N, CA, C and O atoms as a printed pandas DataFrame, in Angstrom:
     atom_number atom_name residue_name chain_id  residue_number  x_coord  y_coord  z_coord
0              1         N          MET        A               1   23.263   54.003   70.370
1              2        CA          MET        A               1   23.131   53.030   71.407
2              3         C          MET        A               1   21.393   53.427   72.030
3              4         O          MET        A               1   20.704   52.613   72.645
4              5         N          LEU        A               2   21.034   54.619   71.740
5              6        CA          LEU        A               2   19.163   54.851   72.120
6              7         C          LEU        A               2   18.703   53.999   70.975
7              8         O          LEU        A               2   17.891   53.114   71.243
8              9         N          ALA        A               3   19.227   54.184   69.365
9             10        CA          ALA        A               3   18.655   54.158   68.237
10            11         C          ALA        A               3   18.320   52.289   68.713
11            12         O          ALA        A               3   17.184   51.946   69.040
12            13         N          VAL        A               4   19.416   51.347   68.670
13            14        CA          VAL        A               4   19.275   50.155   69.205
14            15         C          VAL        A               4   18.426   49.528   70.112
15            16         O          VAL        A               4   17.593   48.662   69.845
16            17         N          MET        A               5   18.798   50.229   71.687
17            18        CA          MET        A               5   17.393   50.279   72.184
18            19         C          MET        A               5   16.281   50.541   71.833
19            20         O          MET        A               5   15.658   49.504   71.606
20            21         N          THR        A               6   15.872   51.176   71.716
21            22        CA          THR        A               6   14.807   51.271   70.815
22            23         C          THR        A               6   14.096   50.432   69.561
23            24         O          THR        A               6   12.914   50.110   69.438
24            25         N          THR        A               7   15.085   50.219   68.783
25            26        CA          THR        A               7   14.547   48.936   68.443
26            27         C          THR        A               7   14.857   47.494   68.452
27            28         O          THR        A               7   14.616   46.656   67.583
28            29         N          SER        A               8   15.427   47.363   69.582
29            30        CA          SER        A               8   14.948   46.165   70.281
30            31         C          SER        A               8   13.507   46.754   71.548
31            32         O          SER        A               8   12.436   46.159   71.667
32            33         N          ARG        A               9   13.633   47.149   71.793
33            34        CA          ARG        A               9   12.667   47.286   72.846
34            35         C          ARG        A               9   11.404   46.998   71.821
35            36         O          ARG        A               9   10.676   46.211   72.427
36            37         N          SER        A              10   10.835   47.291   70.545
37            38        CA          SER        A              10    9.987   47.313   69.241
38            39         C          SER        A              10    9.955   46.441   69.170
39            40         O          SER        A              10    8.829   46.084   69.516
40            41         N          ILE        A              11   10.768   45.319   68.791
41            42        CA          ILE        A              11   10.696   44.609   68.557
42            43         C          ILE        A              11   10.499   42.963   69.144
43            44         O          ILE        A              11   10.068   41.945   68.601
44            45         N          LEU        A              12   10.986   43.221   70.385
45            46        CA          LEU        A              12   10.363   42.993   71.429
46            47         C          LEU        A              12    8.481   42.793   72.035
47            48         O          LEU        A              12    7.734   41.852   72.306
48            49         N          SER        A              13    8.399   44.348   72.007
49            50        CA          SER        A              13    7.052   44.097   71.602
50            51         C          SER        A              13    6.352   43.627   70.935
51            52         O          SER        A              13    5.430   42.846   71.171
52            53         N          ARG        A              14    6.700   44.036   70.055
53            54        CA          ARG        A              14    5.996   43.401   68.615
54            55         C          ARG        A              14    5.692   41.861   69.066
55            56         O          ARG        A              14    4.584   41.601   69.535
56            57         N          PHE        A              15    6.587   40.937   68.934
57            58        CA          PHE        A              15    6.355   39.618   70.132
58            59         C          PHE        A              15    5.845   39.400   70.574
59            60         O          PHE        A              15    5.018   38.532   70.294
60            61         N          PHE        A              16    5.909   39.941   71.516
61            62        CA          PHE        A              16    4.347   39.780   72.779
62            63         C          PHE        A              16    2.829   40.427   72.584
63            64         O          PHE        A              16    1.873   40.322   73.353
64            65         N          ARG        A              17    2.904   41.135   71.306
65            66        CA          ARG        A              17    2.032   41.865   71.184
66            67         C          ARG        A              17    1.041   40.622   70.443
67            68         O          ARG        A              17    1.447   39.525   70.060
68            69         N          ASN        A              18   -0.805   41.310   70.347
69            70        CA          ASN        A              18   -1.377   40.426   69.117
70            71         C          ASN        A              18   -1.598   41.445   68.395
71            72         O          ASN        A              18   -2.111   42.459   68.868
72            73         N          PRO        A              19   -1.195   41.319   66.953
73            74        CA          PRO        A              19   -0.983   42.371   65.807
74            75         C          PRO        A              19   -2.894   42.572   65.266
75            76         O          PRO        A              19   -3.239   42.837   64.115
76            77         N          ARG        A              20   -3.628   42.406   66.171
77            78        CA          ARG        A              20   -5.201   42.606   65.754
78            79         C          ARG        A              20   -5.026   44.120   66.730
79            80         O          ARG        A              20   -4.852   45.268   66.322
80            81         N          SER        A              21   -5.143   43.638   68.061
81            82        CA          SER        A              21   -5.478   44.969   69.203
82            83         C          SER        A              21   -4.075   45.434   69.770
83            84         O          SER        A              21   -4.016   46.376   70.561
84            85         N          GLY        A              22   -3.020   44.798   69.376
85            86        CA          GLY        A              22   -2.555   45.600   69.794
86            87         C          GLY        A              22   -1.881   45.296   71.694
87            88         O          GLY        A              22   -0.976   45.898   72.271
88            89         N          GLU        A              23   -2.919   43.963   72.293
89            90        CA          GLU        A              23   -2.648   43.844   73.267
90            91         C          GLU        A              23   -1.261   43.241   73.610
91            92         O          GLU        A              23   -0.665   42.768   72.643
92            93         N          ILE        A              24   -0.779   43.189   74.545
93            94        CA          ILE        A              24    0.169   42.344   75.096
94            95         C          ILE        A              24   -0.407   40.419   75.847
95            96         O          ILE        A              24   -0.718   40.078   76.988
96            97         N          VAL        A              25   -0.327   39.767   74.774
97            98        CA          VAL        A              25   -0.523   38.676   74.819
98            99         C          VAL        A              25    0.255   37.650   75.625
99           100         O          VAL        A              25    1.257   37.566   74.915
100          101         N          VAL        A              26    0.383   37.132   76.252
101          102        CA          VAL        A              26    1.614   36.606   77.019
102          103         C          VAL        A              26    0.562   34.360   77.350
103          104         O          VAL        A              26    0.590   33.213   76.903
104          105         N          ALA        A              27   -0.146   35.266   78.452
105          106        CA          ALA        A              27   -1.299   33.728   78.797
106          107         C          ALA        A              27   -2.009   34.523   78.646
107          108         O          ALA        A              27   -1.916   35.739   78.809
108          109         N          GLN        A              28   -3.253   33.535   78.122
109          110        CA          GLN        A              28   -4.887   33.117   78.476
110          111         C          GLN        A              28   -4.991   32.307   79.001
111          112         O          GLN        A              28   -4.303   31.290   78.916
112          113         N          PRO        A              29   -6.190   32.580   79.946
113          114        CA          PRO        A              29   -7.661   31.359   80.819
114          115         C          PRO        A              29   -6.933   29.960   79.826
115          116         O          PRO        A              29   -6.680   30.099   78.629
116          117         N          PRO        A              30   -6.740   28.962   80.412
117          118        CA          PRO        A              30   -6.806   27.750   80.012
118          119         C          PRO        A              30   -7.695   27.076   78.728
119          120         O          PRO        A              30   -8.926   27.067   78.760
120          121         N          ASN        A              31   -7.273   26.770   78.114
121          122        CA          ASN        A              31   -8.578   26.053   77.137
122          123         C          ASN        A              31   -8.963   24.366   77.160
123          124         O          ASN        A              31   -8.337   23.596   77.890
124          125         N          ALA        A              32   -9.737   24.046   76.535
125          126        CA          ALA        A              32  -10.101   22.475   77.001
126          127         C          ALA        A              32   -8.215   22.045   77.184
127          128         O          ALA        A              32   -7.443   22.099   78.141
128          129         N          ALA        A              33   -8.059   21.625   75.715
129          130        CA          ALA        A              33   -6.422   20.685   75.696
130          131         C          ALA        A              33   -5.892   20.521   76.759
131          132         O          ALA        A              33   -5.529   19.503   77.348
132          133         N          ILE        A              34   -5.825   22.262   77.158
133          134        CA          ILE        A              34   -4.295   22.264   78.609
134          135         C          ILE        A              34   -5.149   21.713   79.564
135          136         O          ILE        A              34   -4.452   20.867   80.125
136          137         N          VAL        A              35   -6.224   21.706   80.055
137          138        CA          VAL        A              35   -7.065   21.353   80.997
138          139         C          VAL        A              35   -6.901   20.014   80.853
139          140         O          VAL        A              35   -6.293   19.443   81.758
140          141         N          MET        A              36   -7.307   19.355   79.909
141          142        CA          MET        A              36   -7.424   17.744   80.015
142          143         C          MET        A              36   -6.115   17.483   79.945
143          144         O          MET        A              36   -5.992   16.356   80.424
144          145         N          TRP        A              37   -4.678   18.035   79.501
145          146        CA          TRP        A              37   -3.206   17.608   79.830
146          147         C          TRP        A              37   -2.729   17.491   81.097
147          148         O          TRP        A              37   -1.804   16.831   81.570
148          149         N          LEU        A              38   -3.699   18.416   81.670
149          150        CA          LEU        A              38   -3.191   19.105   83.399
150          151         C          LEU        A              38   -3.715   17.750   84.135
151          152         O          LEU        A              38   -3.007   17.142   84.938
152          153         N          VAL        A              39   -5.159   17.302   83.741
153          154        CA          VAL        A              39   -5.496   16.255   84.418
154          155         C          VAL        A              39   -4.864   14.968   84.074
155          156         O          VAL        A              39   -4.581   14.104   84.904
156          157         N          ALA        A              40   -4.659   14.888   82.809
157          158        CA          ALA        A              40   -4.004   14.130   82.473
158          159         C          ALA        A              40   -2.925   13.643   83.301
159          160         O          ALA        A              40   -2.825   12.524   83.805
160          161         N          ARG        A              41   -2.317   14.392   83.361
161          162        CA          ARG        A              41   -0.985   14.255   83.728
162          163         C          ARG        A              41   -0.787   14.472   85.625
163          164         O          ARG        A              41    0.335   14.322   86.109
164          165         N          GLY        A              42   -1.460   14.670   86.131
165          166        CA          GLY        A              42   -1.961   14.638   87.173
166          167         C          GLY        A              42   -2.561   13.239   88.264
167          168         O          GLY        A              42   -2.435   12.922   89.447
168          169         N          LEU        A              43   -3.337   12.634   86.892
169          170        CA          LEU        A              43   -3.762   11.388   87.414
170          171         C          LEU        A              43   -2.895   10.141   87.466
171          172         O          LEU        A              43   -3.019    9.218   88.272
172          173         N          ALA        A              44   -1.813   10.267   86.289
173          174        CA          ALA        A              44   -0.696    9.638   86.073
174          175         C          ALA        A              44   -0.286    9.429   87.082
175          176         O          ALA        A              44   -0.273    8.303   87.582
176          177         N          LEU        A              45    0.193   10.564   87.682
177          178        CA          LEU        A              45    1.154   10.616   88.988
178          179         C          LEU        A              45    0.909    9.790   89.972
179          180         O          LEU        A              45    1.759    9.140   90.579
180          181         N          VAL        A              46   -0.622    9.790   90.217
181          182        CA          VAL        A              46   -1.036    8.631   91.061
182          183         C          VAL        A              46   -2.037    7.476   90.949
183          184         O          VAL        A              46   -2.425    6.780   91.887
184          185         N          TRP        A              47   -2.299    7.405   90.016
185          186        CA          TRP        A              47   -3.122    6.220   89.308
186          187         C          TRP        A              47   -2.405    4.823   88.426
187          188         O          TRP        A              47   -2.571    4.445   87.266
188          189         N          ASP        A              48   -1.524    4.262   89.594
189          190        CA          ASP        A              48   -0.391    3.314   88.845
190          191         C          ASP        A              48   -0.684    2.066   87.638
191          192         O          ASP        A              48    0.285    1.420   87.239
192          193         N          GLY        A              49   -1.465    1.904   87.331
193          194        CA          GLY        A              49   -2.305    1.267   86.173
194          195         C          GLY        A              49   -2.604    1.425   85.123
195          196         O          GLY        A              49   -2.665    0.556   84.253
196          197         N          ARG        A              50   -2.941    3.020   84.969
197          198        CA          ARG        A              50   -3.431    2.939   83.673
198          199         C          ARG        A              50   -2.062    5.189   83.611
199          200         O          ARG        A              50   -2.282    6.320   83.178
200          201         N          ASP        A              51   -0.921    4.505   84.318
201          202        CA          ASP        A              51   -0.235    5.995   84.331
202          203         C          ASP        A              51    0.360    5.859   82.682
203          204         O          ASP        A              51    0.880    6.818   82.113
204          205         N          GLN        A              52    0.211    4.712   82.136
205          206        CA          GLN        A              52    1.161    4.844   80.953
206          207         C          GLN        A              52    0.180    5.430   79.740
207          208         O          GLN        A              52    0.587    6.327   79.002
208          209         N          GLU        A              53   -1.287    4.786   79.582
209          210        CA          GLU        A              53   -2.769    5.324   78.989
210          211         C          GLU        A              53   -2.780    6.888   79.591
211          212         O          GLU        A              53   -2.952    7.704   78.685
212          213         N          LEU        A              54   -2.653    7.411   80.753
213          214        CA          LEU        A              54   -2.589    9.168   80.761
214          215         C          LEU        A              54   -1.413    9.423   79.913
215          216         O          LEU        A              54   -1.574   10.031   78.855
216          217         N          ARG        A              55    0.029    8.923   80.357
217          218        CA          ARG        A              55    1.046   10.442   79.387
218          219         C          ARG        A              55    0.701    9.741   78.412
219          220         O          ARG        A              55    1.656   10.286   77.858
220          221         N          TRP        A              56    0.244    9.002   77.564
221          222        CA          TRP        A              56   -0.409    9.110   76.324
222          223         C          TRP        A              56   -1.278    9.919   75.915
223          224         O          TRP        A              56   -1.008   10.687   74.992
224          225         N          LEU        A              57   -2.575    9.912   76.554
225          226        CA          LEU        A              57   -4.378   10.969   76.558
226          227         C          LEU        A              57   -3.217   12.440   76.801
227          228         O          LEU        A              57   -3.321   13.431   76.077
228          229         N          GLY        A              58   -2.414   12.366   77.650
229          230        CA          GLY        A              58   -1.332   14.126   77.949
230          231         C          GLY        A              58   -0.784   15.077   77.104
231          232         O          GLY        A              58   -0.673   16.303   77.104
232          233         N          SER        A              59   -0.277   13.568   75.926
233          234        CA          SER        A              59    0.432   14.253   75.371
234          235         C          SER        A              59    0.257   14.807   73.577
235          236         O          SER        A              59    0.853   15.587   72.833
236          237         N          GLY        A              60   -1.249   13.613   73.455
237          238        CA          GLY        A              60   -1.933   13.781   72.795
238          239         C          GLY        A              60   -2.486   15.158   72.842
239          240         O          GLY        A              60   -2.514   15.974   71.921
240          241         N          ALA        A              61   -3.003   15.315   74.283
241          242        CA          ALA        A              61   -4.323   17.193   74.486
242          243         C          ALA        A              61   -2.843   18.021   73.628
243          244         O          ALA        A              61   -2.744   18.443   72.476
244          245         N          LEU        A              62   -1.868   18.003   74.751
245          246        CA          LEU        A              62   -0.901   18.809   74.528
246          247         C          LEU        A              62   -0.201   18.937   72.994
247          248         O          LEU        A              62   -0.049   20.070   72.538
248          249         N          MET        A              63    0.053   18.234   72.522
249          250        CA          MET        A              63    0.205   18.413   70.752
250          251         C          MET        A              63   -1.255   19.036   69.980
251          252         O          MET        A              63   -1.332   19.764   68.990
252          253         N          VAL        A              64   -2.067   18.605   70.610
253          254        CA          VAL        A              64   -3.527   19.622   70.285
254          255         C          VAL        A              64   -3.481   20.958   70.204
255          256         O          VAL        A              64   -3.900   21.702   69.317
256          257         N          TRP        A              65   -2.893   21.210   71.285
257          258        CA          TRP        A              65   -3.082   22.424   72.169
258          259         C          TRP        A              65   -1.987   23.442   71.533
259          260         O          TRP        A              65   -2.073   24.664   71.409
260          261         N          ALA        A              66   -0.751   22.415   71.106
261          262        CA          ALA        A              66    0.305   23.209   70.463
262          263         C          ALA        A              66    0.100   23.582   69.075
263          264         O          ALA        A              66    0.684   24.488   68.480
264          265         N          LEU        A              67   -0.802   22.781   68.607
265          266        CA          LEU        A              67   -0.645   23.081   67.089
266          267         C          LEU        A              67   -2.058   23.980   66.819
267          268         O          LEU        A              67   -2.160   24.631   65.780
268          269         N          ASP        A              68   -3.235   23.964   67.919
269          270        CA          ASP        A              68   -3.614   25.413   67.656
270          271         C          ASP        A              68   -3.019   26.750   68.025
271          272         O          ASP        A              68   -3.437   27.810   67.560
272          273         N          GLU        A              69   -1.909   26.635   68.984
273          274        CA          GLU        A              69   -1.279   27.622   68.843
274          275         C          GLU        A              69   -0.196   28.655   67.976
275          276         O          GLU        A              69    0.211   29.808   67.839
276          277         N          LEU        A              70   -0.083   27.146   67.488
277          278        CA          LEU        A              70    0.992   27.271   66.291
278          279         C          LEU        A              70   -0.042   28.311   65.268
279          280         O          LEU        A              70    0.133   29.515   65.082
280          281         N          ALA        A              71   -0.971   27.588   64.780
281          282        CA          ALA        A              71   -2.173   27.872   63.543
282          283         C          ALA        A              71   -2.693   29.676   64.474
283          284         O          ALA        A              71   -2.823   30.796   63.979
284          285         N          ARG        A              72   -2.825   29.294   65.621
285          286        CA          ARG        A              72   -4.049   30.469   65.888
286          287         C          ARG        A              72   -3.385   31.472   66.678
287          288         O          ARG        A              72   -3.778   32.634   66.573
288          289         N          GLY        A              73   -2.574   31.233   67.340
289          290        CA          GLY        A              73   -1.843   32.449   68.544
290          291         C          GLY        A              73   -1.538   33.327   68.269
291          292         O          GLY        A              73   -0.902   33.763   67.310
292          293         N          ALA        A              74   -2.134   33.869   69.434
293          294        CA          ALA        A              74   -2.563   35.672   69.427
294          295         C          ALA        A              74   -1.978   36.228   69.516
295          296         O          ALA        A              74   -2.457   37.351   69.674
296          297         N          SER        A              75    0.146   36.167   69.536
297          298        CA          SER        A              75    1.212   36.844   68.715
298          299         C          SER        A              75    2.061   35.621   68.818
299          300         O          SER        A              75    1.851   34.525   69.338
300          301         N          PRO        A              76    3.110   36.132   68.157
301          302        CA          PRO        A              76    4.071   35.691   68.228
302          303         C          PRO        A              76    5.181   34.658   69.228
303          304         O          PRO        A              76    5.935   33.685   69.247
304          305         N          PHE        A              77    4.617   35.676   69.919
305          306        CA          PHE        A              77    5.419   34.527   70.907
306          307         C          PHE        A              77    4.632   33.375   71.804
307          308         O          PHE        A              77    5.174   32.569   72.560
308          309         N          ARG        A              78    3.116   33.515   71.509
309          310        CA          ARG        A              78    2.258   32.147   71.312
310          311         C          ARG        A              78    2.487   31.369   69.937
311          312         O          ARG        A              78    2.545   30.152   70.108
312          313         N          ARG        A              79    2.576   31.628   69.116
313          314        CA          ARG        A              79    2.875   30.525   68.113
314          315         C          ARG        A              79    4.151   30.038   67.999
315          316         O          ARG        A              79    4.440   29.099   67.257
316          317         N          SER        A              80    5.166   30.805   68.902
317          318        CA          SER        A              80    6.485   30.247   68.746
318          319         C          SER        A              80    6.444   29.440   69.789
319          320         O          SER        A              80    7.206   28.481   69.912
320          321         N          LEU        A              81    5.482   29.785   70.694
321          322        CA          LEU        A              81    5.524   28.506   72.139
322          323         C          LEU        A              81    5.180   27.086   71.863
323          324         O          LEU        A              81    5.770   26.042   72.141
324          325         N          GLY        A              82    3.870   27.375   71.130
325          326        CA          GLY        A              82    3.042   26.297   70.404
326          327         C          GLY        A              82    4.145   24.987   69.028
327          328         O          GLY        A              82    3.926   23.808   68.751
328          329         N          ALA        A              83    5.234   25.938   68.526
329          330        CA          ALA        A              83    6.632   25.323   67.831
330          331         C          ALA        A              83    7.103   24.532   68.809
331          332         O          ALA        A              83    6.993   23.306   68.789
332          333         N          ILE        A              84    7.750   25.302   69.879
333          334        CA          ILE        A              84    8.671   24.871   70.589
334          335         C          ILE        A              84    7.904   23.366   71.044
335          336         O          ILE        A              84    8.196   22.281   70.541
336          337         N          VAL        A              85    6.906   23.571   72.069
337          338        CA          VAL        A              85    6.084   22.408   72.913
338          339         C          VAL        A              85    5.626   21.523   72.027
339          340         O          VAL        A              85    5.135   20.602   72.679
340          341         N          LEU        A              86    5.485   21.230   70.406
341          342        CA          LEU        A              86    5.178   20.213   69.670
342          343         C          LEU        A              86    6.684   19.929   69.464
343          344         O          LEU        A              86    7.138   18.836   69.803
344          345         N          GLY        A              87    7.157   20.503   69.134
345          346        CA          GLY        A              87    8.552   20.543   68.308
346          347         C          GLY        A              87    9.129   18.702   69.179
347          348         O          GLY        A              87    9.210   17.530   68.813
348          349         N          PHE        A              88    9.449   19.696   70.740
349          350        CA          PHE        A              88    9.074   18.811   72.190
350          351         C          PHE        A              88    8.779   17.537   71.910
351          352         O          PHE        A              88    9.523   16.578   71.707
352          353         N          GLU        A              89    7.232   17.661   71.925
353          354        CA          GLU        A              89    6.255   16.507   72.407
354          355         C          GLU        A              89    6.895   15.472   71.358
355          356         O          GLU        A              89    7.307   14.382   71.755
356          357         N          VAL        A              90    6.962   15.819   70.103
357          358        CA          VAL        A              90    7.398   14.616   68.783
358          359         C          VAL        A              90    8.879   14.190   69.129
359          360         O          VAL        A              90    9.236   13.066   68.777
360          361         N          PHE        A              91    9.761   15.012   69.793
361          362        CA          PHE        A              91   11.155   14.341   70.018
362          363         C          PHE        A              91   11.244   13.411   70.538
363          364         O          PHE        A              91   11.897   12.467   70.095
364          365         N          VAL        A              92   10.309   13.391   72.166
365          366        CA          VAL        A              92    9.736   12.553   73.517
366          367         C          VAL        A              92    8.862   11.243   72.320
367          368         O          VAL        A              92    9.323   10.127   72.079
368          369         N          LEU        A              93    7.709   11.746   71.818
369          370        CA          LEU        A              93    7.691   10.442   70.893
370          371         C          LEU        A              93    7.936    9.727   70.156
371          372         O          LEU        A              93    7.299    8.738   69.793
372          373         N          VAL        A              94    9.427   10.328   69.638
373          374        CA          VAL        A              94    9.799    9.226   68.316
374          375         C          VAL        A              94   11.118    8.660   68.467
375          376         O          VAL        A              94   11.738    7.917   67.706
376          377         N          ARG        A              95   11.630    9.452   70.286
377          378        CA          ARG        A              95   13.066    8.536   70.444
378          379         C          ARG        A              95   12.869    7.357   71.393
379          380         O          ARG        A              95   13.802    6.589   71.625
């Protein structure tokens, strides 16, 4: 039982660690794409005349962020998160 727990902790630990530095990387300061998404989504809630355009802008910014995480994420968790967010945004776009 101990060997199974050690192995699962090791796998879980590697999932959240940067392979180069060994640091745990779950969240980082927001970059420009995330800030743009937050601003666009916030404005879409209060600006009735342009809410559709702002939603598209926000979705585009979020897709840019997701692609960046997928390509250059600091940990397997961040790359997985990018893939999930990108998949969700594409799903919403095509439905």
